[in-house]
Each structure stands twice: as structure tokens, then as C-alpha cells.
PDB file of C-alpha atoms and ligand atoms in Angstrom:
ATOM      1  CA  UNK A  41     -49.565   8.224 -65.109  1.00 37.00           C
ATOM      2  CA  UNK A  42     -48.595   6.346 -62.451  1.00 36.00           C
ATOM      3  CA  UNK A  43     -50.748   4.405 -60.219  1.00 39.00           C
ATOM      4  CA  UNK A  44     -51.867   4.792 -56.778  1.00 39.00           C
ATOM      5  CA  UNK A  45     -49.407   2.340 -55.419  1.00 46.00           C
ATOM      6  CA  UNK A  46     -46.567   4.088 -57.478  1.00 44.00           C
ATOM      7  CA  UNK A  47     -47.379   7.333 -55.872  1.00 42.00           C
ATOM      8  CA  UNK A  48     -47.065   5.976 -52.372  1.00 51.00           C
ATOM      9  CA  UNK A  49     -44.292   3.724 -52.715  1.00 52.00           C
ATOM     10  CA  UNK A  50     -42.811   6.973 -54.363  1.00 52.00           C
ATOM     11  CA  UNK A  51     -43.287   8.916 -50.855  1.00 50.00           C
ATOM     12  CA  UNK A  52     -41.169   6.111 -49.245  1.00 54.00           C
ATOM     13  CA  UNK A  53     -37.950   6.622 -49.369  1.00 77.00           C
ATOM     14  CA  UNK A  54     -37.054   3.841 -47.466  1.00 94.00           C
ATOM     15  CA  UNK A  55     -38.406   0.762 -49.587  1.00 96.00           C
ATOM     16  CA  UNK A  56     -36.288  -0.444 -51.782  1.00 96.00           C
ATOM     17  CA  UNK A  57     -35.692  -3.073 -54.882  1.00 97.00           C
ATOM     18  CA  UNK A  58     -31.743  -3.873 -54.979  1.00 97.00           C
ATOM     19  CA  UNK A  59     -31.082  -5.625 -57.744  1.00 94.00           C
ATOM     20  CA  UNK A  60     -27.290  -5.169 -58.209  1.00 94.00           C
ATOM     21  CA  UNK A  61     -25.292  -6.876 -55.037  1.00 94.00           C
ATOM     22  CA  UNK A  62     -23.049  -3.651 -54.919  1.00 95.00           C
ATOM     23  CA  UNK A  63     -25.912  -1.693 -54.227  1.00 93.00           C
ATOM     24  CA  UNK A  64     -26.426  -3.430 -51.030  1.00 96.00           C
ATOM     25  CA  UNK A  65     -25.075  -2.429 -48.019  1.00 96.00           C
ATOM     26  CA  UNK A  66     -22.548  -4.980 -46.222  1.00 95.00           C
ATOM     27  CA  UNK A  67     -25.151  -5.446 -43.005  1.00 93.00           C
ATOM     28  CA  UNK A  68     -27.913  -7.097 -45.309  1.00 95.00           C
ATOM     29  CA  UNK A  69     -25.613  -8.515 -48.130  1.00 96.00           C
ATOM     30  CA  UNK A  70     -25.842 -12.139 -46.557  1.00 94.00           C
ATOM     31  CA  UNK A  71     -29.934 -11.664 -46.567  1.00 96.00           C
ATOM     32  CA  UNK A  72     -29.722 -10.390 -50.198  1.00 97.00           C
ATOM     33  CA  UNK A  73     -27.927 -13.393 -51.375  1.00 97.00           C
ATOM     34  CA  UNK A  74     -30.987 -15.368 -49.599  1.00 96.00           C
ATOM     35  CA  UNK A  75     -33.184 -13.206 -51.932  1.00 98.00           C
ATOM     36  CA  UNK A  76     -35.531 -15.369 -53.685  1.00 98.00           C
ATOM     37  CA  UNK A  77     -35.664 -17.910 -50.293  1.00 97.00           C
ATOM     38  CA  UNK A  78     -37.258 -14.832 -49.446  1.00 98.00           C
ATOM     39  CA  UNK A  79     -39.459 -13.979 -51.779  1.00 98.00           C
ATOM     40  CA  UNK A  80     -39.438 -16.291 -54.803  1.00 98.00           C
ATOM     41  CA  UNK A  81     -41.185 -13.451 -56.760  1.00 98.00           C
ATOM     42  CA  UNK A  82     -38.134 -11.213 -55.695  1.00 98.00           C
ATOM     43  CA  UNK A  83     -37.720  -9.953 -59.306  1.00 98.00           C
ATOM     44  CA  UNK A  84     -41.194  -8.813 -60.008  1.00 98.00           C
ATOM     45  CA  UNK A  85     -40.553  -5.875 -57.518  1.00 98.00           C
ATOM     46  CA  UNK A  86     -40.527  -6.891 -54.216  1.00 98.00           C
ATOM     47  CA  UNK A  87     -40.032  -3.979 -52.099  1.00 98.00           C
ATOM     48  CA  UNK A  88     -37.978  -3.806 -48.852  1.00 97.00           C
ATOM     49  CA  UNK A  89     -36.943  -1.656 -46.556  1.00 97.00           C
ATOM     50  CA  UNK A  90     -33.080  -2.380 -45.024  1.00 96.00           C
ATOM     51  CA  UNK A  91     -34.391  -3.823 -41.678  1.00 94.00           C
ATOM     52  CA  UNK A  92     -36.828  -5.896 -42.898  1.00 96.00           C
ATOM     53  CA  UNK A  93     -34.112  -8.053 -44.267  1.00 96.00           C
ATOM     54  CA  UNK A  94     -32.828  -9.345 -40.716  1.00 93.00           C
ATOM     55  CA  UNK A  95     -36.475 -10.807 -39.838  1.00 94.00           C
ATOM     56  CA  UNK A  96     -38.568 -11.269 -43.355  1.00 97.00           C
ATOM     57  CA  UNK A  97     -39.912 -15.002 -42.870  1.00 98.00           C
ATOM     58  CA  UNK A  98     -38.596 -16.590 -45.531  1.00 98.00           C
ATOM     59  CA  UNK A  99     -41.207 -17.910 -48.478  1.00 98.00           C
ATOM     60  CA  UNK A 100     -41.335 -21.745 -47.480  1.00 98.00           C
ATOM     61  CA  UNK A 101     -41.475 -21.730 -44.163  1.00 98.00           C
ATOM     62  CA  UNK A 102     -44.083 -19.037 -44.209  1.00 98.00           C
ATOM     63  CA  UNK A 103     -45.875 -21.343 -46.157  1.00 98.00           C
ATOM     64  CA  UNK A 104     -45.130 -23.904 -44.186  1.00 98.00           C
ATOM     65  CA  UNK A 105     -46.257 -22.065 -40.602  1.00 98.00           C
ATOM     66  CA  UNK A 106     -49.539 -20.733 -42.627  1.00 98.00           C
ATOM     67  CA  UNK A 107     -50.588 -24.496 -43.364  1.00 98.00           C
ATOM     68  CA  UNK A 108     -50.120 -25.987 -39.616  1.00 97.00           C
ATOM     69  CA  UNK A 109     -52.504 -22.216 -38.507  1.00 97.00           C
ATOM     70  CA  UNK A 110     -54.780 -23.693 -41.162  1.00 97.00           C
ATOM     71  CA  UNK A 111     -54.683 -27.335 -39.787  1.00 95.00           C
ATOM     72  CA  UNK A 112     -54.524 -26.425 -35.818  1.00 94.00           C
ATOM     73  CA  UNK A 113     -57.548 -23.775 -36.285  1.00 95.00           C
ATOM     74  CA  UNK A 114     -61.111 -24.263 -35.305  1.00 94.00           C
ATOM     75  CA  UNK A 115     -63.210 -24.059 -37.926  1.00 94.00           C
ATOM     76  CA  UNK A 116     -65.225 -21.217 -36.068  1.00 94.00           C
ATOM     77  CA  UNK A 117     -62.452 -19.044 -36.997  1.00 97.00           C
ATOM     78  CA  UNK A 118     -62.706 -17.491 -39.943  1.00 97.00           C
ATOM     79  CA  UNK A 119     -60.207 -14.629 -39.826  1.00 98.00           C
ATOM     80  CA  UNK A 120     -56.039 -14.163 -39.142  1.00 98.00           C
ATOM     81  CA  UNK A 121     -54.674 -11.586 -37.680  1.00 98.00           C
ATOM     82  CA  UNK A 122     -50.790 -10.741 -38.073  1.00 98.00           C
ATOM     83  CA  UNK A 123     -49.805  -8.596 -35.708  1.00 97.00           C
ATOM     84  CA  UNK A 124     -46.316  -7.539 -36.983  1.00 98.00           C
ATOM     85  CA  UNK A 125     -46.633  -7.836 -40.658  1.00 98.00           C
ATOM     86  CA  UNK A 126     -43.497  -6.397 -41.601  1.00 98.00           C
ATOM     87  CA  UNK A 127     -43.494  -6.323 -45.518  1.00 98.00           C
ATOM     88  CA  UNK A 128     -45.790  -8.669 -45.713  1.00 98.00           C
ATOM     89  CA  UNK A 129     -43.577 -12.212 -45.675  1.00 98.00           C
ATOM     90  CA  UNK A 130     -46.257 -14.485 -43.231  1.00 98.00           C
ATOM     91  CA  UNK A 131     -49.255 -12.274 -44.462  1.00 98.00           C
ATOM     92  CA  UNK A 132     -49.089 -13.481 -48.260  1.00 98.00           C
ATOM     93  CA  UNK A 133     -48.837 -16.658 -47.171  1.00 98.00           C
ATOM     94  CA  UNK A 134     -51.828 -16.690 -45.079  1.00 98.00           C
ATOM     95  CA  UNK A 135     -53.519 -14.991 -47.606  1.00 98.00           C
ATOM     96  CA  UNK A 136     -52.576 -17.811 -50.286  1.00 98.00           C
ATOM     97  CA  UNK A 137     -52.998 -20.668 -47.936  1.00 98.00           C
ATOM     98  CA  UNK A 138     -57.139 -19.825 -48.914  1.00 97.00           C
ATOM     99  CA  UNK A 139     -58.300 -21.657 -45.770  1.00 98.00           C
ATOM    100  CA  UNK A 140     -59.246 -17.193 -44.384  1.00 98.00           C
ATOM    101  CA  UNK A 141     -62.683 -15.237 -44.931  1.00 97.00           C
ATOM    102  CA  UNK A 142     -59.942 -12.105 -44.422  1.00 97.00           C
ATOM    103  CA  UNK A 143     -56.684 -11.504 -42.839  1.00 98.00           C
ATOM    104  CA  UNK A 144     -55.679  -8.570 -41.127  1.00 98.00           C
ATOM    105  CA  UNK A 145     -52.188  -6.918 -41.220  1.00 98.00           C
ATOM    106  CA  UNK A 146     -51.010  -4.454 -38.456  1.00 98.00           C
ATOM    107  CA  UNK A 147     -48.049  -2.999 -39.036  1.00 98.00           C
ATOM    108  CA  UNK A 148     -46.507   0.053 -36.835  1.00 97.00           C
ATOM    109  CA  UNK A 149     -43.481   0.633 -39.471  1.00 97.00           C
ATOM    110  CA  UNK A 150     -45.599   2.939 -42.442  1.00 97.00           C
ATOM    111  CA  UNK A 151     -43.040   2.201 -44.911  1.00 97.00           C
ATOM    112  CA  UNK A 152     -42.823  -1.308 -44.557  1.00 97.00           C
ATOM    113  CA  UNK A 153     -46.265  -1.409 -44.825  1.00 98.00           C
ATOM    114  CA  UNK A 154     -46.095  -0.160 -47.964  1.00 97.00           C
ATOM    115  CA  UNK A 155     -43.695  -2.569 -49.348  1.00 98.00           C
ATOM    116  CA  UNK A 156     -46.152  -5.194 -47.829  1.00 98.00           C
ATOM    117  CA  UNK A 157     -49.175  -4.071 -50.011  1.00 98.00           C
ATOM    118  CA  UNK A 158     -47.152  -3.931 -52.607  1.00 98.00           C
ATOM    119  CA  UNK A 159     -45.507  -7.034 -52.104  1.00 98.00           C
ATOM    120  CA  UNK A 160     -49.016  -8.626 -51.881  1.00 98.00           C
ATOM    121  CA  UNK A 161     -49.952  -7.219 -55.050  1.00 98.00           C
ATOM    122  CA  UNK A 162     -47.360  -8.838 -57.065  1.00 98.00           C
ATOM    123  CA  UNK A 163     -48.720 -12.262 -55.425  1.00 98.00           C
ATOM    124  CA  UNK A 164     -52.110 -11.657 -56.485  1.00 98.00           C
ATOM    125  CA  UNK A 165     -53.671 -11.605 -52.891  1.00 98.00           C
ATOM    126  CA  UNK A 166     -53.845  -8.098 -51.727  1.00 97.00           C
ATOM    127  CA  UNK A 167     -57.715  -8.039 -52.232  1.00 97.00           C
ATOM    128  CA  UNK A 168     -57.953 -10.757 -49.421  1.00 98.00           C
ATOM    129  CA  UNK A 169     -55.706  -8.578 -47.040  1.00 98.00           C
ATOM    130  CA  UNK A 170     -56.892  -5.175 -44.720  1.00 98.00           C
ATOM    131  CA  UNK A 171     -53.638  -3.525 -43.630  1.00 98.00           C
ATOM    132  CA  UNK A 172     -53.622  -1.373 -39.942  1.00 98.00           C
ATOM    133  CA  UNK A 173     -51.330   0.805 -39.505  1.00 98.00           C
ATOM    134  CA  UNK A 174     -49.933   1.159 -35.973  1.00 97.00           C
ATOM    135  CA  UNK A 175     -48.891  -0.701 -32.844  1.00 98.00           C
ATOM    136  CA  UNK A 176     -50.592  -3.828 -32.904  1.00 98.00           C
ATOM    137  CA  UNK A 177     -51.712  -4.028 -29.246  1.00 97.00           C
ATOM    138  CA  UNK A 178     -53.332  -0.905 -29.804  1.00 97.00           C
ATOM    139  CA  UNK A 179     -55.037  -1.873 -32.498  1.00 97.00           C
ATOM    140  CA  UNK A 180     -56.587  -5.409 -31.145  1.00 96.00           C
ATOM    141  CA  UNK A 181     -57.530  -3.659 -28.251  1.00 95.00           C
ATOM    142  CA  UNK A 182     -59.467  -0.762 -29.707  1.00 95.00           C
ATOM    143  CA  UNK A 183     -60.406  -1.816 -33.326  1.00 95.00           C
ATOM    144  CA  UNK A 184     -60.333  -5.368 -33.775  1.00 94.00           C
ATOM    145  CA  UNK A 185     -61.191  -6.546 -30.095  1.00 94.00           C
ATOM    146  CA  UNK A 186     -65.161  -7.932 -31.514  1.00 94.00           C
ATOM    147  CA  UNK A 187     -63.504 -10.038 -34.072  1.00 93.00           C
ATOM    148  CA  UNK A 188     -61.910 -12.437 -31.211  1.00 89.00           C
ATOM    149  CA  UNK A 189     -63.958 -14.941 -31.376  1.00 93.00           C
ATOM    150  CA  UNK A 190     -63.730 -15.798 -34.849  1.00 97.00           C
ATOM    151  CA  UNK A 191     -59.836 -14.922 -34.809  1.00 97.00           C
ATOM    152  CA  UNK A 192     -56.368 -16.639 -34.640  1.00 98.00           C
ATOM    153  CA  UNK A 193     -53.511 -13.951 -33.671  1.00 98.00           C
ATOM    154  CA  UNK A 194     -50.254 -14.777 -35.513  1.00 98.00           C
ATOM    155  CA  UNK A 195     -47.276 -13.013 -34.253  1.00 98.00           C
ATOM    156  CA  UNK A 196     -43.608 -13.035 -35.826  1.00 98.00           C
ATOM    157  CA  UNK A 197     -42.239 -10.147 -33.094  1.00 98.00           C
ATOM    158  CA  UNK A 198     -38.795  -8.399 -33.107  1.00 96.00           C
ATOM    159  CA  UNK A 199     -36.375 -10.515 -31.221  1.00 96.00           C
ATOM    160  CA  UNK A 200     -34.260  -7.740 -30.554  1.00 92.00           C
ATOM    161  CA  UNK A 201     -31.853  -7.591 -33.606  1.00 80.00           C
ATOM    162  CA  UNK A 202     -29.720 -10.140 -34.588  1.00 73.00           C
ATOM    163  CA  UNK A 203     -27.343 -10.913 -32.004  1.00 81.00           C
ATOM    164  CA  UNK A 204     -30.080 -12.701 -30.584  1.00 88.00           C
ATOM    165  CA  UNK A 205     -28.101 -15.759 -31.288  1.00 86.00           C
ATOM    166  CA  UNK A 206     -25.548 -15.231 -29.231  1.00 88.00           C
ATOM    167  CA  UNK A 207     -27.005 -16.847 -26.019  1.00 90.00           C
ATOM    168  CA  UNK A 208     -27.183 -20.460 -26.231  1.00 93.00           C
ATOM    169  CA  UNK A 209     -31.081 -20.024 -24.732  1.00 96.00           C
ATOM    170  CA  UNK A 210     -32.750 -16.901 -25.967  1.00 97.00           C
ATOM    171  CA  UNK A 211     -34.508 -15.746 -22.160  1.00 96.00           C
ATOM    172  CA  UNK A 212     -37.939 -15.159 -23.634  1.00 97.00           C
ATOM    173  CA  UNK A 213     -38.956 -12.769 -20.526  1.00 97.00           C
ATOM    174  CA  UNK A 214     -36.379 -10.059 -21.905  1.00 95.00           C
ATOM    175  CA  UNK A 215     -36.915 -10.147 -25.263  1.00 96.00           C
ATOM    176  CA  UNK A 216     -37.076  -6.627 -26.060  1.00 95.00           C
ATOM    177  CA  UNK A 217     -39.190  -4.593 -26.875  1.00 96.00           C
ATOM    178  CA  UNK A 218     -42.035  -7.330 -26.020  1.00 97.00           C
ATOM    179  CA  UNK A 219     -41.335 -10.059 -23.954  1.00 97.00           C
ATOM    180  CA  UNK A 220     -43.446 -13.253 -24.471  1.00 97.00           C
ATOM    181  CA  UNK A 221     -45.729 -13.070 -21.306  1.00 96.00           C
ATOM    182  CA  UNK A 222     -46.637  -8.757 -22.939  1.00 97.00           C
ATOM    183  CA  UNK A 223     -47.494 -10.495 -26.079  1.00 97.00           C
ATOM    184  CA  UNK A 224     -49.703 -13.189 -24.992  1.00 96.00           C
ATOM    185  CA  UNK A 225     -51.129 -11.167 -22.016  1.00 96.00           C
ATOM    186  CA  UNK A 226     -52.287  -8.742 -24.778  1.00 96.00           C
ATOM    187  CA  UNK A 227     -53.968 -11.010 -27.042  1.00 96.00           C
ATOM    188  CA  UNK A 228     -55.211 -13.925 -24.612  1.00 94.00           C
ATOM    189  CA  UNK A 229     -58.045 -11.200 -23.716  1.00 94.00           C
ATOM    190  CA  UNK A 230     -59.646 -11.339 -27.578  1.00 95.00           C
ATOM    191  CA  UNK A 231     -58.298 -14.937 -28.304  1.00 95.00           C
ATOM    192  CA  UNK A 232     -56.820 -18.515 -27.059  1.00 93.00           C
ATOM    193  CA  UNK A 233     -55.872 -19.335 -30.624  1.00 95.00           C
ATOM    194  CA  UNK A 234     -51.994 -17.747 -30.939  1.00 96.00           C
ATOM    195  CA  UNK A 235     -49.317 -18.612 -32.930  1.00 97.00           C
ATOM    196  CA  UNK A 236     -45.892 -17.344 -32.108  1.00 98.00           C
ATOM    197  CA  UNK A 237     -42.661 -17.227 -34.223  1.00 98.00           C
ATOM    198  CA  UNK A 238     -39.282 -17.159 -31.745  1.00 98.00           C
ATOM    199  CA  UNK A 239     -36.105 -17.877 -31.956  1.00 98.00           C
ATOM    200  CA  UNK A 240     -34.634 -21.843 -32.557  1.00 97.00           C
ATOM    201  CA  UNK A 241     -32.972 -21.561 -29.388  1.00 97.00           C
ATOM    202  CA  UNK A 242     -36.142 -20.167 -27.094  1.00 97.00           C
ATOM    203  CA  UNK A 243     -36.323 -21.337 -24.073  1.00 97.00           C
ATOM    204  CA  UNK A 244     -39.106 -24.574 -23.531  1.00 95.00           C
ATOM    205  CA  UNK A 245     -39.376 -23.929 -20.082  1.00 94.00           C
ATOM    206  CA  UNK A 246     -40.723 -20.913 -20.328  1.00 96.00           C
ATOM    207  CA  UNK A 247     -42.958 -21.588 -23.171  1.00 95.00           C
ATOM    208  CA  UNK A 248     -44.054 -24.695 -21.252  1.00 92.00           C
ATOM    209  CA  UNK A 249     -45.442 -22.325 -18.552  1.00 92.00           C
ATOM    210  CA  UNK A 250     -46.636 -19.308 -20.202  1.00 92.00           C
ATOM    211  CA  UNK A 251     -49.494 -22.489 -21.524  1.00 86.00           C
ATOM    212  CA  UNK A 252     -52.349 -21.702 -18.878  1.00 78.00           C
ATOM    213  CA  UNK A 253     -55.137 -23.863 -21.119  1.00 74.00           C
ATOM    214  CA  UNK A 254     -55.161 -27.442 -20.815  1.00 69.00           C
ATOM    215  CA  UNK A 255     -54.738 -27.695 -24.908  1.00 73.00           C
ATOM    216  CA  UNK A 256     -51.279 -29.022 -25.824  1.00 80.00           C
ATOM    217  CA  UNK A 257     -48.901 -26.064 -26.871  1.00 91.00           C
ATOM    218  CA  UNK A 258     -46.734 -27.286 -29.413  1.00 94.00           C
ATOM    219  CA  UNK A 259     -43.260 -25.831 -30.699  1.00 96.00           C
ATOM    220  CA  UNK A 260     -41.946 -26.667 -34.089  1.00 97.00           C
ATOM    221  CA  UNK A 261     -39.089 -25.986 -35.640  1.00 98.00           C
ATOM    222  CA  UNK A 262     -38.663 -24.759 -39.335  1.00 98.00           C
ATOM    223  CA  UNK A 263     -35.932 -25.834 -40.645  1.00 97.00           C
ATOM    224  CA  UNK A 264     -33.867 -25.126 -44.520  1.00 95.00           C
ATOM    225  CA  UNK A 265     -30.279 -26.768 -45.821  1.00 93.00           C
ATOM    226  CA  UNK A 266     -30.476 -29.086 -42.459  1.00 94.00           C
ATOM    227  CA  UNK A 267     -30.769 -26.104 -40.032  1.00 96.00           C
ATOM    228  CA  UNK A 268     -33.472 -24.661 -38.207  1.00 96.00           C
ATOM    229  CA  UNK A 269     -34.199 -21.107 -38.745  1.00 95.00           C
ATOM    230  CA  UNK A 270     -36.571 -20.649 -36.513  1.00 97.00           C
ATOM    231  CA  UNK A 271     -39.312 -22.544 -34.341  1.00 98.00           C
ATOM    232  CA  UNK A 272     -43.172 -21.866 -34.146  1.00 98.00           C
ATOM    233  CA  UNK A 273     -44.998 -22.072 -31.350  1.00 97.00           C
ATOM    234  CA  UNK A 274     -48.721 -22.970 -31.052  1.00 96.00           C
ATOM    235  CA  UNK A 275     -50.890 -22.150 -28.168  1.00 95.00           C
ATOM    236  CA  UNK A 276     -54.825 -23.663 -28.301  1.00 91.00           C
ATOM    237  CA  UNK A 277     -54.260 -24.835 -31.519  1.00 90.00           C
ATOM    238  CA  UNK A 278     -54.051 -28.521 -32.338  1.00 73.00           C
ATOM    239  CA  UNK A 279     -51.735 -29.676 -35.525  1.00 53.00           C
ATOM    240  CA  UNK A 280     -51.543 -32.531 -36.677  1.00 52.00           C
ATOM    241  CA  UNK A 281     -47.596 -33.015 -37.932  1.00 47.00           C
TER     242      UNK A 281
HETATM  243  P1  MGP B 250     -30.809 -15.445 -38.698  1.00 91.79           P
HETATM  244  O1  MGP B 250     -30.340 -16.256 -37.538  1.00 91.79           O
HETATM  245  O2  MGP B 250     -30.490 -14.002 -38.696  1.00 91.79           O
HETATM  246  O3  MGP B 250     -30.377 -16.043 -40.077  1.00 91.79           O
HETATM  247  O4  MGP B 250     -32.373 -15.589 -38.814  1.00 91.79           O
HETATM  248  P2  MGP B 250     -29.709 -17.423 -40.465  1.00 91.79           P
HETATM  249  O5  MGP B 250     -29.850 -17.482 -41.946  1.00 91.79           O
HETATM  250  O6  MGP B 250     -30.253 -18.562 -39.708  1.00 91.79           O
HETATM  251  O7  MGP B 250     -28.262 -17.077 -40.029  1.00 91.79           O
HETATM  252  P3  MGP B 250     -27.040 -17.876 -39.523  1.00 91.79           P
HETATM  253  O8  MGP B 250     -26.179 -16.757 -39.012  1.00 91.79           O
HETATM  254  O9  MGP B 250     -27.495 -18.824 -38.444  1.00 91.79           O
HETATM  255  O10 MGP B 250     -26.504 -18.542 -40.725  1.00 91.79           O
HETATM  256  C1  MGP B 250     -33.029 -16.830 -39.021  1.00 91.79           C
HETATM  257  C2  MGP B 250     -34.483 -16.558 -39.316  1.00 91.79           C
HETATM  258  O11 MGP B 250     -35.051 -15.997 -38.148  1.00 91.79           O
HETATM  259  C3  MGP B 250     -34.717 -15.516 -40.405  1.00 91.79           C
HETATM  260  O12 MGP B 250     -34.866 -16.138 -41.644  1.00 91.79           O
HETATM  261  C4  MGP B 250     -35.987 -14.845 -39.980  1.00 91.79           C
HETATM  262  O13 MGP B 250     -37.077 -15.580 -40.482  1.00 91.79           O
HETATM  263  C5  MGP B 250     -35.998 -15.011 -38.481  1.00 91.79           C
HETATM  264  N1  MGP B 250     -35.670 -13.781 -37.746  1.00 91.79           N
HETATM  265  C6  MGP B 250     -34.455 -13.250 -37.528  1.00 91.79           C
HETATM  266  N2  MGP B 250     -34.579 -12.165 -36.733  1.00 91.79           N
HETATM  267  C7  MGP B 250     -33.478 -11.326 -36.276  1.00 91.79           C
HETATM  268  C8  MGP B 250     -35.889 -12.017 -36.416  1.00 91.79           C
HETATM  269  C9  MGP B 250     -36.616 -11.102 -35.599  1.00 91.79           C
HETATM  270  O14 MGP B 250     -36.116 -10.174 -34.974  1.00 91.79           O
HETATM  271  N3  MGP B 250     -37.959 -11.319 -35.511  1.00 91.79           N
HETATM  272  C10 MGP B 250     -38.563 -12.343 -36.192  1.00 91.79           C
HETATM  273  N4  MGP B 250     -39.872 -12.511 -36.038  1.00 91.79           N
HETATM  274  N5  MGP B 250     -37.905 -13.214 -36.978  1.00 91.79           N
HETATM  275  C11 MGP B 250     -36.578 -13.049 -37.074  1.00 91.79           C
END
């Protein structure tokens, strides 16, 4: 018989578990062979679908990002909300970082968040985790709007696909289909406490003035093998390192 999960994960075409390389096709090959930098868990069934490949945090820096939320946050705020969960890379580690009363996972892609519950499940944490599904703006504004005050917002947005490389400074004002200033001009009415997850090459001078507090905002880059894979960027919240 199988289980709930089973049945909808069954309904989803679209997530997958390759576990043969030949199975994989040549666009996310180079992510596959990043696998468990992924997901370390990869082989217990972590489920996919093909585009979450291009912009799955991978498992240490998620960690990583979820301990300087944990360090920079007041301690009046008791809940995280991720606003584009994906399959659930940033949301398990929030969850596991154990420093949140709940967190809150919107995601507007219905089979990826399927592969996210499930992918939560086989790290244990899916009872600390309330999934939304839909566009996230929509959701903050009409359903979660009273938590605010005791929220951070963590956002790891589509950059656009991934030839956003390809400028040597990624213009933050285009990035499609949100540019920064949408983003934090939709979530600055709930909370002042927003983490951000952009490209390495984003542009400081815009970050620099989309800051309207007086709190530092800090960028920090994540970096594996010597490289930075990406930077995070902290607005009202304090950390430390
Ligand atoms: P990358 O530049 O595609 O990979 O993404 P990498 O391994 O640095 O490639 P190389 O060509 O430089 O060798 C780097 C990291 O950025 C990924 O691990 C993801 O965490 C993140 N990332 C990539 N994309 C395209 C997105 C995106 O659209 N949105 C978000 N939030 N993260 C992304």
C-alpha cells in the first residue's frame, strides 16, 4: 500500500531520482555529478525535478547561510519564511539549524514542492516545515502578512537561468522575473529582517542603496573548492563572521 507521499510523488511526473549518469540529460549532467554537494542524503531518494538542478543551494552552504540567519536574527523572531523553496535545499537547512518555532515554505512550482516535502522527510524535519503553494508575494501579502513581526524572509530567487554569468556584474534591477528592488519592496511591508541569495558577481552598488535602514547590510560570499558560488546578502540583520 503505498503511502500518502508515494501517491503524490506518483502524480508528478516531473520529480525525479537519477541514479544512473546516462539517464541524465546533457543540460544537468554537470549538476548531477555535484550530486551529493547537493544533497548529501542524495541516495535515500532525493527527488528533483530537471530545473531545480541549475539553482538547488547546495547542502553546506545552505547550512552555512541558515547559521549566519540564526546568528544575525533578533531573538523576537521566532519564525522563517522561504519564499522560493524550490525542492526544499535552504528550507531543510533552516529547519535543522533548530534555532525556528516553524518555517514556512512557499513554493509556486507544485511539483517541486513535492520533491521538497519529500526531500524533508528523508532529513527527518518535515514536521517542523508548513509548505504554501503559490507565488510567494501573494502569499505574504494575503496569508502570512500577521506573522511579520516575528518573521525573517529568506529568499534564494531565479536569477534568470544560467547564463547569468555571462556579465561580469549581474545588473540586479533586471533580473528577471523579479528584480531586487520587487523583492524587497514586497516583503519590507511585513518585515526589515531579509536575507537574499544573488549571484557572486551582483552588483554592490546597487545593494548598497536598495539598504534604506541605518543597520549595516552585509554581503557574503559562499564559497566551495576556492570559488565562490554564490554571495548572501543580509539586510537588518547583524552577523557576526
Ligand atoms: P552555477 O554558476 O550555475 O554553478 O551556480 P557553478 O558550479 O558555480 O558553475 P561554474 O560554471 O562557475 O563552474 C552556482 C550556484 O548558484 C549554484 O550552486 C546555485 O546554488 C546557485 N544558483 C544558480 N542559479 C542559476 C541560480 C538561480 O537562478 N537562482 C538561485 N537562487 N540560485 C542559483
Amino acid at each position: 500500500m503505498p503511502t500518502a507521499l508515494e501517491k503524490e510523488t506518483d502524480s508528478a511526473s516531473s520529480c525525479k531520482h537519477y541514479d544512473d549518469a546516462r539517464q541524465v540529460p546533457w543540460d544537468i549532467k554537470k549538476y548531477y555529478h555535484q550530486r551529493y554537494s547537493l544533497f548529501s542524503k542524495y541516495d535515500d531518494g532525493i527527488l528533483m525535478t530537471d530545473t531545480a538542478w541549475y539553482g538547488v543551494t547546495p547542502e553546506p552552504v545552505a547550512n552555512m547561510v541558515a547559521q549566519h540567519v540564526s546568528e544575525g536574527a533578533p531573538a523576537s523572531k521566532a519564525v522563517l519564511i522561504d519564499c522560493f523553496a524550490g525542492v526544499g535545499g535552504n528550507t531543510i537547512a533552516f529547519a535543522l539549524s533548530g534555532r525556528w518555532k516553524k518555517v514556512y515554505a512557499i513554493e509556486k512550482d507544485g511539483d517541486a514542492l513535492i520533491c521538497g516535502k519529500n526531500n524533508a522527510r528523508i532529513y527527518g524535519v518535515e514536521h517542523l516545515i508548513s509548505w504554501y503553494h503559490g507565488d510567494c508575494f501573494e502569499v505574504i501579502k494575503n496569508e502570512l502578512a500577521p506573522l511579520g513581526q516575528y518573521s525573517v524572509v529568506f529568499a534564494s530567487p531565479p536569477w534568470g537561468g544560467p547564463g547569468y554569468s555571462t556579465d561580469p556584474v549581474f545588473d540586479l534591477s533586471t533580473m528577471q522575473p523579479y528584480s531586487l528592488d520587487a523583492i524587497l519592496g514586497s516583503f519590507r511591508p511585513i518585515t526589515q529582517e531579509i536575507a537574499i541569495f544573488l549571484p557572486r558577481t551582483s552588483d554592490l552598488q546597487q545593494l548598497a542603496n536598495a539598504n534604506h535602514s541605518l543597520k549595516k547590510v552585509k554581503a557574503i560570499h559562499y564559497c566551495m573548492e576556492g570559488a565562490s558560488k554564490a554571495m548572501c546578502v543580509y539586510f537588518g540583520l547583524f552577523t557576526s563572521s
